[in-house]
Short mmCIF file of C-alpha atoms and ligand atoms in Angstrom, two decimals:
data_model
loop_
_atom_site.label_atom_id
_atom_site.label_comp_id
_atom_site.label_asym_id
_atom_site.label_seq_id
_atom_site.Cartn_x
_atom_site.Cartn_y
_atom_site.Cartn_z
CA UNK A 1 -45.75 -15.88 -14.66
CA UNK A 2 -49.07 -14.23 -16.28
CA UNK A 3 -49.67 -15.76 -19.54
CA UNK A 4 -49.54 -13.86 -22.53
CA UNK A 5 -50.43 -13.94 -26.48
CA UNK A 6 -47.86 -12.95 -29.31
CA UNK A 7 -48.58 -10.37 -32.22
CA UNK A 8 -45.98 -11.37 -34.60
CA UNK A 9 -45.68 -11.20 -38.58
CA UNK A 10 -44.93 -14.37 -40.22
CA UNK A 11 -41.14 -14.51 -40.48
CA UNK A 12 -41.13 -13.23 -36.74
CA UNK A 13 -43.58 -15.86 -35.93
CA UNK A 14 -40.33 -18.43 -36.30
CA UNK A 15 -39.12 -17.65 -33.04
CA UNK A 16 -41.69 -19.61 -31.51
CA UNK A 17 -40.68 -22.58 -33.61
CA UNK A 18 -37.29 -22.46 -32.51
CA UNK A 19 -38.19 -21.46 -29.17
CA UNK A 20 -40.73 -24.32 -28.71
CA UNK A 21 -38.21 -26.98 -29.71
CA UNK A 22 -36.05 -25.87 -27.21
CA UNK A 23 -38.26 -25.75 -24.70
CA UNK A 24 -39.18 -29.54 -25.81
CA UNK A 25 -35.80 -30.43 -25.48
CA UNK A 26 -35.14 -29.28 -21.91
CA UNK A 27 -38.45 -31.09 -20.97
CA UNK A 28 -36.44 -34.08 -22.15
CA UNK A 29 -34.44 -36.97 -19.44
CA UNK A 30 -31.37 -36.39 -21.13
CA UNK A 31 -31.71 -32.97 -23.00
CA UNK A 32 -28.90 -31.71 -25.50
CA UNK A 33 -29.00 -27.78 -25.11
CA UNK A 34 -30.90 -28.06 -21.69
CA UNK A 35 -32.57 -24.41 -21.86
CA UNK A 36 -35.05 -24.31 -18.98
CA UNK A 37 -35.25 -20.82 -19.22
CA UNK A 38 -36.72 -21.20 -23.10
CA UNK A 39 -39.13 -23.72 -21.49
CA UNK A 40 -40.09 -21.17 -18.75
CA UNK A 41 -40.69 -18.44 -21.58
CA UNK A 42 -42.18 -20.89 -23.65
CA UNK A 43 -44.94 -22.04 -21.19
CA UNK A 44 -46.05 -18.11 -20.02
CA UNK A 45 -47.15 -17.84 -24.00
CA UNK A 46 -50.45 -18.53 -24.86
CA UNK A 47 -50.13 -20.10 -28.59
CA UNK A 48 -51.08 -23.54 -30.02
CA UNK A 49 -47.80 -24.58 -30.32
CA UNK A 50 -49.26 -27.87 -31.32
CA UNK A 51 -49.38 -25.97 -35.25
CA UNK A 52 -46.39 -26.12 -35.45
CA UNK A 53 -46.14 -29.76 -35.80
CA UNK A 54 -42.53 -30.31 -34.38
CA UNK A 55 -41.53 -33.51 -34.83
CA UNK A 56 -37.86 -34.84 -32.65
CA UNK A 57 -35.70 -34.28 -35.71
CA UNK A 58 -36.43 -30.60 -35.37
CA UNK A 59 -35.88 -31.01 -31.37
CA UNK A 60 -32.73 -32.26 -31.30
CA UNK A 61 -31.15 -30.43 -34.52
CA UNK A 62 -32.38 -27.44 -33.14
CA UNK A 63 -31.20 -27.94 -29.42
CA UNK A 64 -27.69 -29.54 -31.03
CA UNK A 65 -27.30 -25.96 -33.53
CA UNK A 66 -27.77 -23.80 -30.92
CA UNK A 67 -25.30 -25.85 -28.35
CA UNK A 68 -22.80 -25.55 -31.20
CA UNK A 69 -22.97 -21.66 -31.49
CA UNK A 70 -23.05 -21.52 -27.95
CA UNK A 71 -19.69 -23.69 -28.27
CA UNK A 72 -18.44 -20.60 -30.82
CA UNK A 73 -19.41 -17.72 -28.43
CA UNK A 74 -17.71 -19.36 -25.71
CA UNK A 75 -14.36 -19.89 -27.30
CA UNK A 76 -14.15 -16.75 -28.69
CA UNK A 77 -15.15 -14.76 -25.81
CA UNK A 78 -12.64 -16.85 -23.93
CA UNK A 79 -9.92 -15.59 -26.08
CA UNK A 80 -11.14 -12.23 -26.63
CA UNK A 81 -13.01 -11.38 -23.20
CA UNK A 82 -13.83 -7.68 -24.10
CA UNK A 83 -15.41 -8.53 -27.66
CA UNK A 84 -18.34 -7.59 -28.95
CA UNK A 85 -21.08 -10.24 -29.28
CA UNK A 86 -23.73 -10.01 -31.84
CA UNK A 87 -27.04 -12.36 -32.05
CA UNK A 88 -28.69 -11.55 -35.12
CA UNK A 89 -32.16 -12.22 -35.59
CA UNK A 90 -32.06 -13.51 -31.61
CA UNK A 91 -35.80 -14.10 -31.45
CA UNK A 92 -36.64 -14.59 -27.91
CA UNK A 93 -33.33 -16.79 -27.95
CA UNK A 94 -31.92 -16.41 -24.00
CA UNK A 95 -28.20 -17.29 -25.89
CA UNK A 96 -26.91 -14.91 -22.90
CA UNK A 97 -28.03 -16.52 -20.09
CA UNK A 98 -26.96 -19.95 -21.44
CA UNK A 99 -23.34 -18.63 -22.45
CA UNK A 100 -23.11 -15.98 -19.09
CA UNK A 101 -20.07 -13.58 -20.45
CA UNK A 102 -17.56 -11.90 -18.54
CA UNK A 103 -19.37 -8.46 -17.77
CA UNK A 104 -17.10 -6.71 -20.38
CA UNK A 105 -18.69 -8.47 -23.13
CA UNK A 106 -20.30 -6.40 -24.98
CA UNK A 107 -23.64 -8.03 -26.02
CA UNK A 108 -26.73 -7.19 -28.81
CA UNK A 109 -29.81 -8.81 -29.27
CA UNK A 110 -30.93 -7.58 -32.95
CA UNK A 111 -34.14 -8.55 -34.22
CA UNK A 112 -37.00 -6.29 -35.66
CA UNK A 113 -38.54 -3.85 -33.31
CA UNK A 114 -41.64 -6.03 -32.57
CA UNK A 115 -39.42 -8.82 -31.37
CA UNK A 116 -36.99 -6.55 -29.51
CA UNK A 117 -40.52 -5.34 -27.76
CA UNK A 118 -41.09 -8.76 -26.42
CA UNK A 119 -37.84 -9.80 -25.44
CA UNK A 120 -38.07 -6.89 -23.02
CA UNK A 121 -41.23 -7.16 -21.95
CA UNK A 122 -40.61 -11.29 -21.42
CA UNK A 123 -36.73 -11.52 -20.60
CA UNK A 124 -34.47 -10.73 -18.10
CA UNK A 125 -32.53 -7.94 -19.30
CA UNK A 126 -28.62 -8.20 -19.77
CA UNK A 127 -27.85 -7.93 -23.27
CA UNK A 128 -28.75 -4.37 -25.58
CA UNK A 129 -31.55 -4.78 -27.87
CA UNK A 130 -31.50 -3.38 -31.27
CA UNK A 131 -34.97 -3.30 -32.89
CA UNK A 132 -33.52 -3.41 -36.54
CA UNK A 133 -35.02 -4.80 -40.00
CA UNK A 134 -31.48 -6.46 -40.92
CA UNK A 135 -32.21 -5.95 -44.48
CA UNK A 136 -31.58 -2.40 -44.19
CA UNK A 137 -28.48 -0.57 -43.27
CA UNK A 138 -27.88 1.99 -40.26
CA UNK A 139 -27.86 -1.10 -37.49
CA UNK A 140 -24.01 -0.38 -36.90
CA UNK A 141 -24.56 3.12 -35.10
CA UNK A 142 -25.07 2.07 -31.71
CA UNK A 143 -22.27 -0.53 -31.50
CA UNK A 144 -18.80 -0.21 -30.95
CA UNK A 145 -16.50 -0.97 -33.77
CA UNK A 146 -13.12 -0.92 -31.94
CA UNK A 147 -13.69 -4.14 -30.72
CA UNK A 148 -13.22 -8.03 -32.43
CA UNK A 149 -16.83 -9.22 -32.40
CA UNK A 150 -18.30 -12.66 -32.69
CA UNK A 151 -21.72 -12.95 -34.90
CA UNK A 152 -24.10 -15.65 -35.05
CA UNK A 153 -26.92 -16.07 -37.03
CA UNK A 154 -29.25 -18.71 -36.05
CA UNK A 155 -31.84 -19.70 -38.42
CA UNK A 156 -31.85 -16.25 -39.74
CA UNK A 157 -30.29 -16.73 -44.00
CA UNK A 158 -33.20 -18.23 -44.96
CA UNK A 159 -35.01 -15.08 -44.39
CA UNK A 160 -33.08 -12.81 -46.29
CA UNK A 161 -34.32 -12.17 -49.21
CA UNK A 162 -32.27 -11.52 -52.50
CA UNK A 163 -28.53 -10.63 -51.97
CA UNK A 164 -29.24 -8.69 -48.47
CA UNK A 165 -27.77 -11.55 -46.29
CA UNK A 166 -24.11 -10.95 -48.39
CA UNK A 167 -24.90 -7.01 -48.26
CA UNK A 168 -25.24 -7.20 -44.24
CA UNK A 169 -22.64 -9.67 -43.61
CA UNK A 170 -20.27 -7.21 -45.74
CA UNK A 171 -21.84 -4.00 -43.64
CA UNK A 172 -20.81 -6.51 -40.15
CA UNK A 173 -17.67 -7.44 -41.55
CA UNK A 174 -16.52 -3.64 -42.36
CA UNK A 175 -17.19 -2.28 -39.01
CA UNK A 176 -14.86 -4.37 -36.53
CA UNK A 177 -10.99 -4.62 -37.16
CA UNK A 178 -11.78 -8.70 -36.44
CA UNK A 179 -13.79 -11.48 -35.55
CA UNK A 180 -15.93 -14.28 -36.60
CA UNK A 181 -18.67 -14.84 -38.11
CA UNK A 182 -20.84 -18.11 -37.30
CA UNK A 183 -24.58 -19.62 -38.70
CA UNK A 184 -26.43 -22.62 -39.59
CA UNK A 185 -25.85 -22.80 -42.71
CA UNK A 186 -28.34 -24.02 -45.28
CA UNK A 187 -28.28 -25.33 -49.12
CA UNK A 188 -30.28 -24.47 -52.02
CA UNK A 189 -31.80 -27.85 -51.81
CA UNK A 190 -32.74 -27.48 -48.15
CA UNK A 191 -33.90 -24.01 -48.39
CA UNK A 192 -36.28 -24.94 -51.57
CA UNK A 193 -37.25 -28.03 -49.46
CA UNK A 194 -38.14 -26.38 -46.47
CA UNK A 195 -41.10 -24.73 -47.72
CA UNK A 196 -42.54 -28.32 -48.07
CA UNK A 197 -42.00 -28.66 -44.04
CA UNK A 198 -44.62 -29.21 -42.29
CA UNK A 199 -43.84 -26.49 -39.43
CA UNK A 200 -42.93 -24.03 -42.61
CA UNK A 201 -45.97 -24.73 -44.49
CA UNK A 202 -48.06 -24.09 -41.25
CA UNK A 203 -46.55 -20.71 -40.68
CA UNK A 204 -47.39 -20.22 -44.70
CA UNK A 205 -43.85 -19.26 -45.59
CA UNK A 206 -42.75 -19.93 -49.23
CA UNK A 207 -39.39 -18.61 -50.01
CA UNK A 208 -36.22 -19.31 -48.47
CA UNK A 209 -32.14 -18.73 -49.04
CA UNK A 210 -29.12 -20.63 -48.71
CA UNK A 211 -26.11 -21.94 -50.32
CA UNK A 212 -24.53 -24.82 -51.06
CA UNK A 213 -20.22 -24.68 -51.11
CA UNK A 214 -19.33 -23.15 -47.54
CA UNK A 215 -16.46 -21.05 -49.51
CA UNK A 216 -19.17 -19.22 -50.86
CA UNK A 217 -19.01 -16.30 -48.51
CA UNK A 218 -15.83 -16.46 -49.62
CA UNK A 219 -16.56 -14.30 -52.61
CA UNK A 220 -18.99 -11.80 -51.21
CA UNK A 221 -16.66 -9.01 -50.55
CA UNK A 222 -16.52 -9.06 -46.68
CA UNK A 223 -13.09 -10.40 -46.26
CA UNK A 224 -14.59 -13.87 -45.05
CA UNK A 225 -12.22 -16.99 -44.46
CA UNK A 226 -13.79 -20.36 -44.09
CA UNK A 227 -12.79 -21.73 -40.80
CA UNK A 228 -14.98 -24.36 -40.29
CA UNK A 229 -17.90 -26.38 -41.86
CA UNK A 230 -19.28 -28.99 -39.04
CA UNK A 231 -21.74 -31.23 -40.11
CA UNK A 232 -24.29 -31.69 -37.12
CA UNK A 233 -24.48 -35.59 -37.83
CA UNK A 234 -20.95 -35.75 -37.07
CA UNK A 235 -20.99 -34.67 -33.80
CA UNK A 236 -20.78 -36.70 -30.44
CA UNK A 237 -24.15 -35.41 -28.74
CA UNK A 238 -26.13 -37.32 -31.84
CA UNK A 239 -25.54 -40.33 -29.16
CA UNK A 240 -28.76 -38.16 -27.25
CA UNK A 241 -30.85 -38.42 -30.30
CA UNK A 242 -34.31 -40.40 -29.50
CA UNK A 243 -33.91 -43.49 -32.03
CA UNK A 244 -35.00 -44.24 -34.64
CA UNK A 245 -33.42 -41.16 -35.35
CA UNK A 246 -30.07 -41.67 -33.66
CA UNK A 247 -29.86 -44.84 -36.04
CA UNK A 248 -30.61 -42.59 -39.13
CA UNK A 249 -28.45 -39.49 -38.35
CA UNK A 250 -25.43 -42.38 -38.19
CA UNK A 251 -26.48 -43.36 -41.86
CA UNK A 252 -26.14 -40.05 -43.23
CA UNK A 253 -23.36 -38.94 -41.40
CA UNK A 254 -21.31 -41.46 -43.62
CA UNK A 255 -22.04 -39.19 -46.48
CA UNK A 256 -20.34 -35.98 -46.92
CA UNK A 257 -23.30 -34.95 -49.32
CA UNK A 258 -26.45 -36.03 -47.26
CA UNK A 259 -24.40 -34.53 -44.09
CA UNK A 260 -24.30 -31.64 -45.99
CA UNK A 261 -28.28 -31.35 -46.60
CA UNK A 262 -29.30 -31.65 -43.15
CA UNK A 263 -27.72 -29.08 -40.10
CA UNK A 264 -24.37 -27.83 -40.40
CA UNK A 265 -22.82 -24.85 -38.72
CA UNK A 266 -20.66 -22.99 -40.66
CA UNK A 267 -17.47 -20.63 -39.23
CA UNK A 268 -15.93 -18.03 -40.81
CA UNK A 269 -13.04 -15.22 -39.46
CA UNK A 270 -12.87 -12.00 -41.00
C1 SAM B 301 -36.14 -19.07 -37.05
S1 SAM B 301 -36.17 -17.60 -36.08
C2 SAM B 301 -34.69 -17.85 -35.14
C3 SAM B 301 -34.70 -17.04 -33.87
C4 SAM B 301 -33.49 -17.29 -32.96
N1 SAM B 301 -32.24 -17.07 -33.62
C5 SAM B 301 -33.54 -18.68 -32.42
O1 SAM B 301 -32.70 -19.51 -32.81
O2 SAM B 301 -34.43 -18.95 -31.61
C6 SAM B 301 -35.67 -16.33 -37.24
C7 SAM B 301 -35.55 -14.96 -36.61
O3 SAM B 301 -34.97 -14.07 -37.57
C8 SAM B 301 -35.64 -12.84 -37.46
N2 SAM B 301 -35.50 -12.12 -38.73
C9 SAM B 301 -35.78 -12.61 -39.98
N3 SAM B 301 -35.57 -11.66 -40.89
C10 SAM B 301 -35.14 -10.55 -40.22
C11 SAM B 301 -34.78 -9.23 -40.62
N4 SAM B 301 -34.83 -8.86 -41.89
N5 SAM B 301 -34.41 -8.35 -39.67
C12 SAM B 301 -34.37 -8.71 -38.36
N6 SAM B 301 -34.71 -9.95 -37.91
C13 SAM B 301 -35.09 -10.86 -38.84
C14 SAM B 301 -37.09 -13.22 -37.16
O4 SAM B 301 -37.82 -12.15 -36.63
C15 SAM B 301 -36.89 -14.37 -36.18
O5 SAM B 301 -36.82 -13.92 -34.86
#
């Protein structure tokens, strides 16, 4: 594969975090999402990934996230195995290839044109791509709305600036008589706190959203039910954590609150 160099703004330049860690993590003896195909991407692009400063927290709670919303996709497309299936704010995620859909799934890749450029330049193509700024309206046009439709939003809310995460998810929730909405969901506390990350801080980003009670969304107008909030320190694959992190994630998992500051995925029907 010939090597090549991304052009990206600086909330677009994310995707290589989360694409890096995953690409870490399949390197790994005992990996927890296992996505070789984000550490063949990963190698063809010629970046100093080593800016980023990702430490194995980030590895593994980014491999474990996107293993859980795999989880989502895959029992709802199980149920429903002619829905509609929206990434939003995919990156250069291959969440397709990993989950492999029945061929009437119907599945978009949304991300802003630049990104949606690359991921067709640089991956396989299965899914549509939408090149979309998901602050605005209009994305809608070009899917089908007859159909229930799973949405996940990885590592996209802090992003969103002002009230245009509620405005969109309202827009999503509209246009299909059903489905499910799914993200990583992040608090106040961990949104203000992430601009003092290291990998955050070297991409010079310096405002971020999130909320804090997951019945939030609740209240925004879309018709949103909380299903499920699953703390990520909870679950089973922590036993693949490198210690001493393992040992750590343990200590806060006993806490409902501390659980609650670090990864959770959050699950909502509409
Ligand atoms: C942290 S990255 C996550 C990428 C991918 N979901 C993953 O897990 O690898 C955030 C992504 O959200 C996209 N994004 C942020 N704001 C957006 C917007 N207003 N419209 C479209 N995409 C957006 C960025 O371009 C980037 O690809």
């Amino acid at each position: 594969m010939a090597r090549w160099q991304p052009k990206l703004g600086l909330v677009q330049e994310t995707l290589l975090l989360t694409l890096h860690a995953r690409a870490l993590d399949a390197k790994l003896p005992s990996p927890i999402l296992g996505d070789t195909l984000s550490a063949e991407l990963a190698g063809a692009i010629d970046y100093d990934f080593g800016r980023l400063k990702v430490k194995p927290s980030l590895v593994a709670t980014t491999a474990l996230r996107a293993r859980k919303l795999d989880d989502v996709v895959r029992a709802f497309v199980a149920v429903h195995p002619e829905c509609v299936v929206l990434d939003l704010g995919c990156g250069l995620d291959p969440r397709m290839f990993r989950c492999d859909p029945p061929p009437n799934v119907g599945w978009y890749d949304i991300d802003f044109p630049e990104v949606v450029k690359l991921r067709s330049e640089h991956l396989p193509s299965r899914s549509h791509l939408i090149g979309a700024d998901l602050t605005e309206s209009g994305l809608l046009d070009d899917i089908p709305g007859d159909r229930p439709a799973v949405i996940i939003a990885e590592g996209l809310l802090p992003f969103m600036p002002g009230d245009s995460f509620r405005r969109m998810t309202r827009e999503l929730a509209g246009h299909f008589p059903s489905g499910e909405l799914a993200l990583n969901g992040y608090t106040r506390f961990a949104a203000w706190a992430m601009k003092y990350h290291p990998t955050i801080k070297a991409l010079g980003i310096k405002a971020a959203q999130g909320f804090d009670d997951p019945r939030e969304p609740e209240s925004w107008g879309a018709g949103l039910e909380l299903v499920e909030e699953q703390f990520l320190t909870r679950a089973p694959e922590v036993a693949l954590f490198p210690q001493p992190l393992r040992a750590l994630t343990r200590l806060t998992a006993r806490s409902t609150g501390l659980s609650r500051q670090g990864a959770r995925i959050l699950r909502y029907r509409f």
